[in-house]
XYZ file of C-alpha atoms in Angstrom:
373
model
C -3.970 24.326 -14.641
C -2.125 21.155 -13.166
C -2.522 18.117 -15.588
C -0.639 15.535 -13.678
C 0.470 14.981 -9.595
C 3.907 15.289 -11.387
C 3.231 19.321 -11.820
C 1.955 19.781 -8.600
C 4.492 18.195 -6.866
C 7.194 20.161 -8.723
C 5.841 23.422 -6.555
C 6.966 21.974 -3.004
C 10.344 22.098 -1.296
C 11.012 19.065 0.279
C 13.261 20.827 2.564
C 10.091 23.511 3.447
C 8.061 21.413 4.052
C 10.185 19.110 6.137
C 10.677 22.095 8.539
C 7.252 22.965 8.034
C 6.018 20.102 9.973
C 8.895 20.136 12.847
C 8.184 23.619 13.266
C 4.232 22.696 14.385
C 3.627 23.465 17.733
C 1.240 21.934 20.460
C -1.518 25.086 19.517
C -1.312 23.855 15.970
C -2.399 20.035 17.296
C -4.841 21.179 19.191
C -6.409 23.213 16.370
C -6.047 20.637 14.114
C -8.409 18.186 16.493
C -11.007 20.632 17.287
C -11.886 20.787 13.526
C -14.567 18.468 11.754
C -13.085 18.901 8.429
C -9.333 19.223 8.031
C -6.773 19.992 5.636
C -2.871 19.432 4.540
C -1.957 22.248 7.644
C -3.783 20.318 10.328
C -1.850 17.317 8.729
C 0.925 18.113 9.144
C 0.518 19.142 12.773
C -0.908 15.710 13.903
C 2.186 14.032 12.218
C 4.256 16.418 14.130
C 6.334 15.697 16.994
C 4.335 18.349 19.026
C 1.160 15.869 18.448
C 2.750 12.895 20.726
C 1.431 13.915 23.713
C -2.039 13.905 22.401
C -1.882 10.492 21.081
C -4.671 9.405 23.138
C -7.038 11.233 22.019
C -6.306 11.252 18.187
C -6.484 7.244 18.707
C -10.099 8.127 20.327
C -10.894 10.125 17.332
C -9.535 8.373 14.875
C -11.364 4.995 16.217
C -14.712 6.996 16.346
C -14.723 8.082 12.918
C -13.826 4.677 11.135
C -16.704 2.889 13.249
C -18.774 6.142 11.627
C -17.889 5.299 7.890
C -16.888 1.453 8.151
C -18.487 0.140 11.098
C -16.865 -2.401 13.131
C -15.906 -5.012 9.750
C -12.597 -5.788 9.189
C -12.011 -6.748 5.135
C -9.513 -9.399 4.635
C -7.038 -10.374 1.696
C -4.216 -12.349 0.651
C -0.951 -11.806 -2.019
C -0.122 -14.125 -4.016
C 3.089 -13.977 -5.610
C 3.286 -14.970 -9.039
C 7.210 -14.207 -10.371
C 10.352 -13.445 -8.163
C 11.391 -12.458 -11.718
C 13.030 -8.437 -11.594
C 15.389 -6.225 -13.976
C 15.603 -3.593 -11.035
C 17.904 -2.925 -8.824
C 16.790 -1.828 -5.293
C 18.015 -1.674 -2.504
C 15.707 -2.664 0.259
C 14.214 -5.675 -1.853
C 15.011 -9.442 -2.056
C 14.225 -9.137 -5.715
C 16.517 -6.741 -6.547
C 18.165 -8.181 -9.891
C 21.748 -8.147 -8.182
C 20.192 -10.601 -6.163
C 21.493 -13.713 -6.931
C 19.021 -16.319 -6.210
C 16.865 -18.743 -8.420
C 13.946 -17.246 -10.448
C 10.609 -18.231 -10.544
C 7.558 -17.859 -12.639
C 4.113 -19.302 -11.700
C 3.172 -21.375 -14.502
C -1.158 -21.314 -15.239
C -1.235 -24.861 -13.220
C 1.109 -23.969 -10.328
C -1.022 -20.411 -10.319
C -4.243 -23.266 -9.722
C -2.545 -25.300 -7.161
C -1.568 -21.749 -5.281
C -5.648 -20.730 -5.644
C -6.993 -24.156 -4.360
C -4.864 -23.280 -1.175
C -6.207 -19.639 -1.169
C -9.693 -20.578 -1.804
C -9.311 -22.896 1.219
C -8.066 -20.212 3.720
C -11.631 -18.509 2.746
C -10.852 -15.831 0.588
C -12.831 -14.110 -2.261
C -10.370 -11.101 -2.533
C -6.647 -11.736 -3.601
C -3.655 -9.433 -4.606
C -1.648 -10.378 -7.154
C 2.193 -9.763 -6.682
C 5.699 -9.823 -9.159
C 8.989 -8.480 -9.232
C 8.978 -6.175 -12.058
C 10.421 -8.050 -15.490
C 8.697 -7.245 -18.763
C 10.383 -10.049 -20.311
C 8.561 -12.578 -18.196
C 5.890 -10.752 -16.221
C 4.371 -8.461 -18.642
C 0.412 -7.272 -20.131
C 0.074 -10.585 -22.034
C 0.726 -12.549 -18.777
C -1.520 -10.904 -16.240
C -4.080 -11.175 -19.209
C -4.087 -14.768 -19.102
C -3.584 -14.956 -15.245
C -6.847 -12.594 -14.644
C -8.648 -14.414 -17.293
C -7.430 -17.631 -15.074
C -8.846 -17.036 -11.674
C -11.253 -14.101 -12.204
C -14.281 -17.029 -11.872
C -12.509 -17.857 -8.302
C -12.748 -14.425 -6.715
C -15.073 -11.744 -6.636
C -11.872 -8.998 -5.948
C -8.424 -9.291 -7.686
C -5.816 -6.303 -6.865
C -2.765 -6.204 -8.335
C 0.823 -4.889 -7.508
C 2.894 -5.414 -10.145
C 5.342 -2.962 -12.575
C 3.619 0.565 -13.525
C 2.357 0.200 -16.677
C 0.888 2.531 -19.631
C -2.052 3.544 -19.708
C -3.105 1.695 -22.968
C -2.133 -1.391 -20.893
C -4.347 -0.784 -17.840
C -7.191 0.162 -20.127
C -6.352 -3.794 -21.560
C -6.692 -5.371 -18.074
C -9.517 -4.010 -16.705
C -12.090 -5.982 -18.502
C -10.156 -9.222 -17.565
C -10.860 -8.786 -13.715
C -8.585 -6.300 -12.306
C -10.246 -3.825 -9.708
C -7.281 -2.266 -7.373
C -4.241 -1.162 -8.406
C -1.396 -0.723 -5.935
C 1.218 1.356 -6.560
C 3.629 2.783 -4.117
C 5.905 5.326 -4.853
C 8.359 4.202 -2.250
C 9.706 7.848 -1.137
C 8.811 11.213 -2.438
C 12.631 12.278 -1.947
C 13.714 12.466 -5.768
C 17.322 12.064 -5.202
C 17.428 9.213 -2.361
C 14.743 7.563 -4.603
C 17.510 7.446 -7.287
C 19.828 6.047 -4.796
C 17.818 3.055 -3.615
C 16.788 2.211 -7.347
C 19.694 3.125 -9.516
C 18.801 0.535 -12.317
C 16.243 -0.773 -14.003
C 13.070 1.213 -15.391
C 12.126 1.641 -12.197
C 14.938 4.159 -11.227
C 12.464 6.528 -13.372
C 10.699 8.557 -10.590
C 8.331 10.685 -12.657
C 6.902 7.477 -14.304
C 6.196 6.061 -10.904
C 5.066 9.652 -9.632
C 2.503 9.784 -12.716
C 1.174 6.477 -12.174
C -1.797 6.963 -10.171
C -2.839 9.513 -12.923
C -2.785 6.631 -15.354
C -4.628 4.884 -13.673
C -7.355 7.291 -12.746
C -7.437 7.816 -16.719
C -7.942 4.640 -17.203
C -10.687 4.186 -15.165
C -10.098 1.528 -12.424
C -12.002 1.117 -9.552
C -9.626 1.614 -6.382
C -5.868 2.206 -6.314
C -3.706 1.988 -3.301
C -0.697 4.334 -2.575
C 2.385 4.159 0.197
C 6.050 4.870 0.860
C 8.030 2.401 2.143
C 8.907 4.037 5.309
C 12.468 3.789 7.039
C 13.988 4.555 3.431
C 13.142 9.038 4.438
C 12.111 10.536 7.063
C 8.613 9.816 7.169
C 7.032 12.316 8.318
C 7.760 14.522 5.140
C 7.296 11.041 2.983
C 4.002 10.666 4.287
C 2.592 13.850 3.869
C 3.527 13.820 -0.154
C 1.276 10.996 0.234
C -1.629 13.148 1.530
C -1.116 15.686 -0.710
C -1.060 12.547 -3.332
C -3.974 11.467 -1.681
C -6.317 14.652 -1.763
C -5.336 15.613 -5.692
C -6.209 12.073 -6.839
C -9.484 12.212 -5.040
C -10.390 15.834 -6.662
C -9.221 14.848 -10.130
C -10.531 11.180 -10.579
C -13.046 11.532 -8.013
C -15.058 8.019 -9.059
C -12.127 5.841 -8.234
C -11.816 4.522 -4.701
C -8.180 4.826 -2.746
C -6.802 2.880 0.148
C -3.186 3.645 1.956
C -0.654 0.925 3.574
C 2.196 1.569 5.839
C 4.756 -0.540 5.284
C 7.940 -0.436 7.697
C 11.019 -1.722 5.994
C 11.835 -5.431 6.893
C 14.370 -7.412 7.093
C 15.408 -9.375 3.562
C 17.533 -11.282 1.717
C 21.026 -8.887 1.419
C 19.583 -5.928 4.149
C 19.348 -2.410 4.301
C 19.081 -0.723 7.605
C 16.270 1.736 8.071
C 17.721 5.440 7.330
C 15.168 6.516 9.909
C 13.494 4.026 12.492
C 9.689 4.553 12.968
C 8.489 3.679 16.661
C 5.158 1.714 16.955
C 3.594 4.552 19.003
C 4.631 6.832 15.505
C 2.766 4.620 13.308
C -0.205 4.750 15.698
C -0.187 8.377 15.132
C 0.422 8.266 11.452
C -2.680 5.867 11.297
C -4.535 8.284 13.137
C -3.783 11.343 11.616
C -4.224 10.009 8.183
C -8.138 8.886 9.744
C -8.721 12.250 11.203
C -7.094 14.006 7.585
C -9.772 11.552 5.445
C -12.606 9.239 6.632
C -13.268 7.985 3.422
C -9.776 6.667 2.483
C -9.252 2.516 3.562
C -6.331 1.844 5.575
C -4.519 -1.546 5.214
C -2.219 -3.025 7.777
C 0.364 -5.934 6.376
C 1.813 -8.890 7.942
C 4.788 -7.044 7.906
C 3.342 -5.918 11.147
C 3.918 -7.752 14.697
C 1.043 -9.750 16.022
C 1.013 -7.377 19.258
C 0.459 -4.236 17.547
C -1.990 -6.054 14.480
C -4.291 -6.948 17.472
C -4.208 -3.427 19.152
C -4.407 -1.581 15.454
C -7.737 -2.821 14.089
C -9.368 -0.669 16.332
C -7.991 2.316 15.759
C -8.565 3.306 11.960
C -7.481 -0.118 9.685
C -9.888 -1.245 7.830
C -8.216 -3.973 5.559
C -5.714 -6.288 6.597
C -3.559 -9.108 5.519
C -3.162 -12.688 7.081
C -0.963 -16.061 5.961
C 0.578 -14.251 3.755
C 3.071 -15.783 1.623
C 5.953 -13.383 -0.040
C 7.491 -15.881 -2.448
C 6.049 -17.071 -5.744
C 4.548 -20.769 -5.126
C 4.434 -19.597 -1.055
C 0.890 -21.827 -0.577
C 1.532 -24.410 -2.410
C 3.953 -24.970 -5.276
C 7.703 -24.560 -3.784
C 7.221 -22.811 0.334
C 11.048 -23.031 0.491
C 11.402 -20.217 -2.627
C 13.117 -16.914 -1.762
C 10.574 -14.606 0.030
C 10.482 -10.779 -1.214
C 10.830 -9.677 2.848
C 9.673 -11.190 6.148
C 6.918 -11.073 7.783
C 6.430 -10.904 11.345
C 2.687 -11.814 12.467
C 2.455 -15.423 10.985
C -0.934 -16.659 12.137
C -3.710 -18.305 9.969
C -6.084 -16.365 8.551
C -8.547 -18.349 10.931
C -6.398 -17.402 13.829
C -6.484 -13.725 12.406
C -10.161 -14.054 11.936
C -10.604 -15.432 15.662
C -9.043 -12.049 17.125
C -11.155 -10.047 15.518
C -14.317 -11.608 16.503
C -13.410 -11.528 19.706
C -13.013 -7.883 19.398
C -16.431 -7.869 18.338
C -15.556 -7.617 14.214
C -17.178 -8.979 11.403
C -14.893 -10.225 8.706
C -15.226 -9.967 5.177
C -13.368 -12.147 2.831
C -13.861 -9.960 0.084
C -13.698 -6.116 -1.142
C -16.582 -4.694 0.275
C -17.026 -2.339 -2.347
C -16.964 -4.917 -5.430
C -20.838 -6.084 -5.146
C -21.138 -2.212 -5.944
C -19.461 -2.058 -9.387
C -21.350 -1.290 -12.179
C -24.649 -0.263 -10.392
């Protein structure tokens, strides 16, 4: 019996099932899309290079089933950065602790000042962001920053440090409701080259997260590799098979999947492997055809071309003014940002676009008017 994603994981190759995938052929993509129901096989053949030519009509299907299951809404959110503050080193981040720029932790009235801006922008649903320091940013903190602005939103997410279990099971009657947590890649040993200090250079206790937090009970978690760091083809489908043993084994919690590309920072890592936009169209897709349950989040990280032509084809969450530096809205703009972003608009601006393409937007999590019913 498999007790944790750790154990399961422990019986793939990432070397099978790398070749696996390449070795897919144009009769495996066209299988895949002639099924209603698929699994980890047909996966992998729609992230396959053999699926490119079919891109067109996976973004058909793809579009079809989200309107299906989601309808044509479009839920909106915000991070807010609360501590630059890290002990890790890693090496695609402008936190990384051999980093060496000025610190900063939100203090409860610069947190206030940051929420006032928030509030104004329209949003009920926020994320909460840190470097990971459990000197400074730690259980007792986001205790007494969810018991802060929990009356100000109706939706709090949080992407902090992994944390224990005990420590989860703490927070969740304070506010929290979403948990990201992204593994960054599934490759153990290039993982241990892009974190090689800090607690964080601990893969299995990042790998076992997820299952922590499905024990504990929280509503919806969100999972991702930060792609350019392994080839991510392979990367992402360890995520699916992430994906489809958290939904069997804590099958009450919710789940949601981003995509973020590697962007440029303070101190720079090139991409190991580049992803092309038309490859994270067909990621997007194949992930919708895989699940049509799962919520798919685009990022600022994003350009504003490809946002625009995106929400239509399987995202149903995304980002806008997004800030990536503690005190971003408000308290200090000029602080070091965690990475850049590319599609700057307003939300309002955001919000425009997707009314004209005939969207509703919701300023909140959707799902959160549901909990506890």
């Amino acid at each position: 019996m498999i007790n944790t994603f750790s154990e399961l994981f422990d019986t793939y190759s990432w070397e099978e099932t790398s070749k696996s995938i390449y070795a897919k052929t144009a009769a495996d993509v066209e299988q895949a899309m002639g099924k209603t129901v698929r699994n980890l096989e047909d996966f992998k053949a729609l992230i396959s290079p053999a699926a490119a030519p079919y891109l067109e009509q996976m973004a058909q299907l793809s579009r079809a089933l989200t309107l299906k299951r989601f309808g044509k809404v479009m839920q909106l959110y915000v991070p807010l950065y609360l501590s630059n503050e890290c002990n890790n080193i890693c090496t695609y981040c402008g936190f990384s602790y051999d980093n060496k720029v000025r610190r900063k932790t939100l203090s409860p009235m610069e947190i206030m000042q940051e929420v006032a801006v928030i509030k104004e922008m329209g949003y009920d649903h926020v994320l909460l962001v840190t470097g990971e320091s459990n000197q400074s940013v730690h259980t007792d903190y986001f205790k007494k920053v969810l018991e802060l602005i929990s009356p100000h939103f109706s939706h709090i997410s949080m992407e902090v440090q992994p944390l224990d279990l005990e420590d989860y099971q703490e927070l969740i009657p304070f506010g929290l409701n979403t948990v990201l947590v992204y593994q960054e890649t599934y490759h153990r040993e290039d993982y241990k080259k892009h974190h090689p200090k800090g607690k964080k250079s601990n893969f299995e206790y990042r790998l076992e997260t997820p299952d922590r937090l499905g024990k504990a009970g929280i509503h919806k978690m969100g999972l991702g590799v930060l792609i350019g760091l392994e080839d991510w083809r392979t990367d992402c489908f360890f995520t699916a098979l992430h994906l489809g043993y958290l939904e069997k084994k804590y099958w009450k919690s919710k789940y949601s999947l981003s995509f973020p590309r590697l962007r440029p920072f303070s101190g720079g890592l090139e991409p190991k492997v580049e992803m092309t936009d038309r490859e994270l169209v067909q990621l997007i897709c194949a992930y919708r055809l895989l699940n049509e349950e799962v919520e798919l989040s685009i990022s600022t990280r994003e350009s504003t071309v490809f946002r625009d032509h995106i929400v239509n084809l399987g995202i149903t969450a995304i980002s806008a003014g997004s800030k990536t530096n503690p005190g971003g809205y408000a308290v200090e703009p000029e602080s070091l940002e965690q990475f850049e972003i590319s599609d700057e608009r307003s939300p309002a601006e955001i919000a425009d676009m997707l009314r004209k393409q005939g969207y509703e937007t919701v300023w909140k999590d959707w799902d959160s008017s549901l909990i506890g019913l």
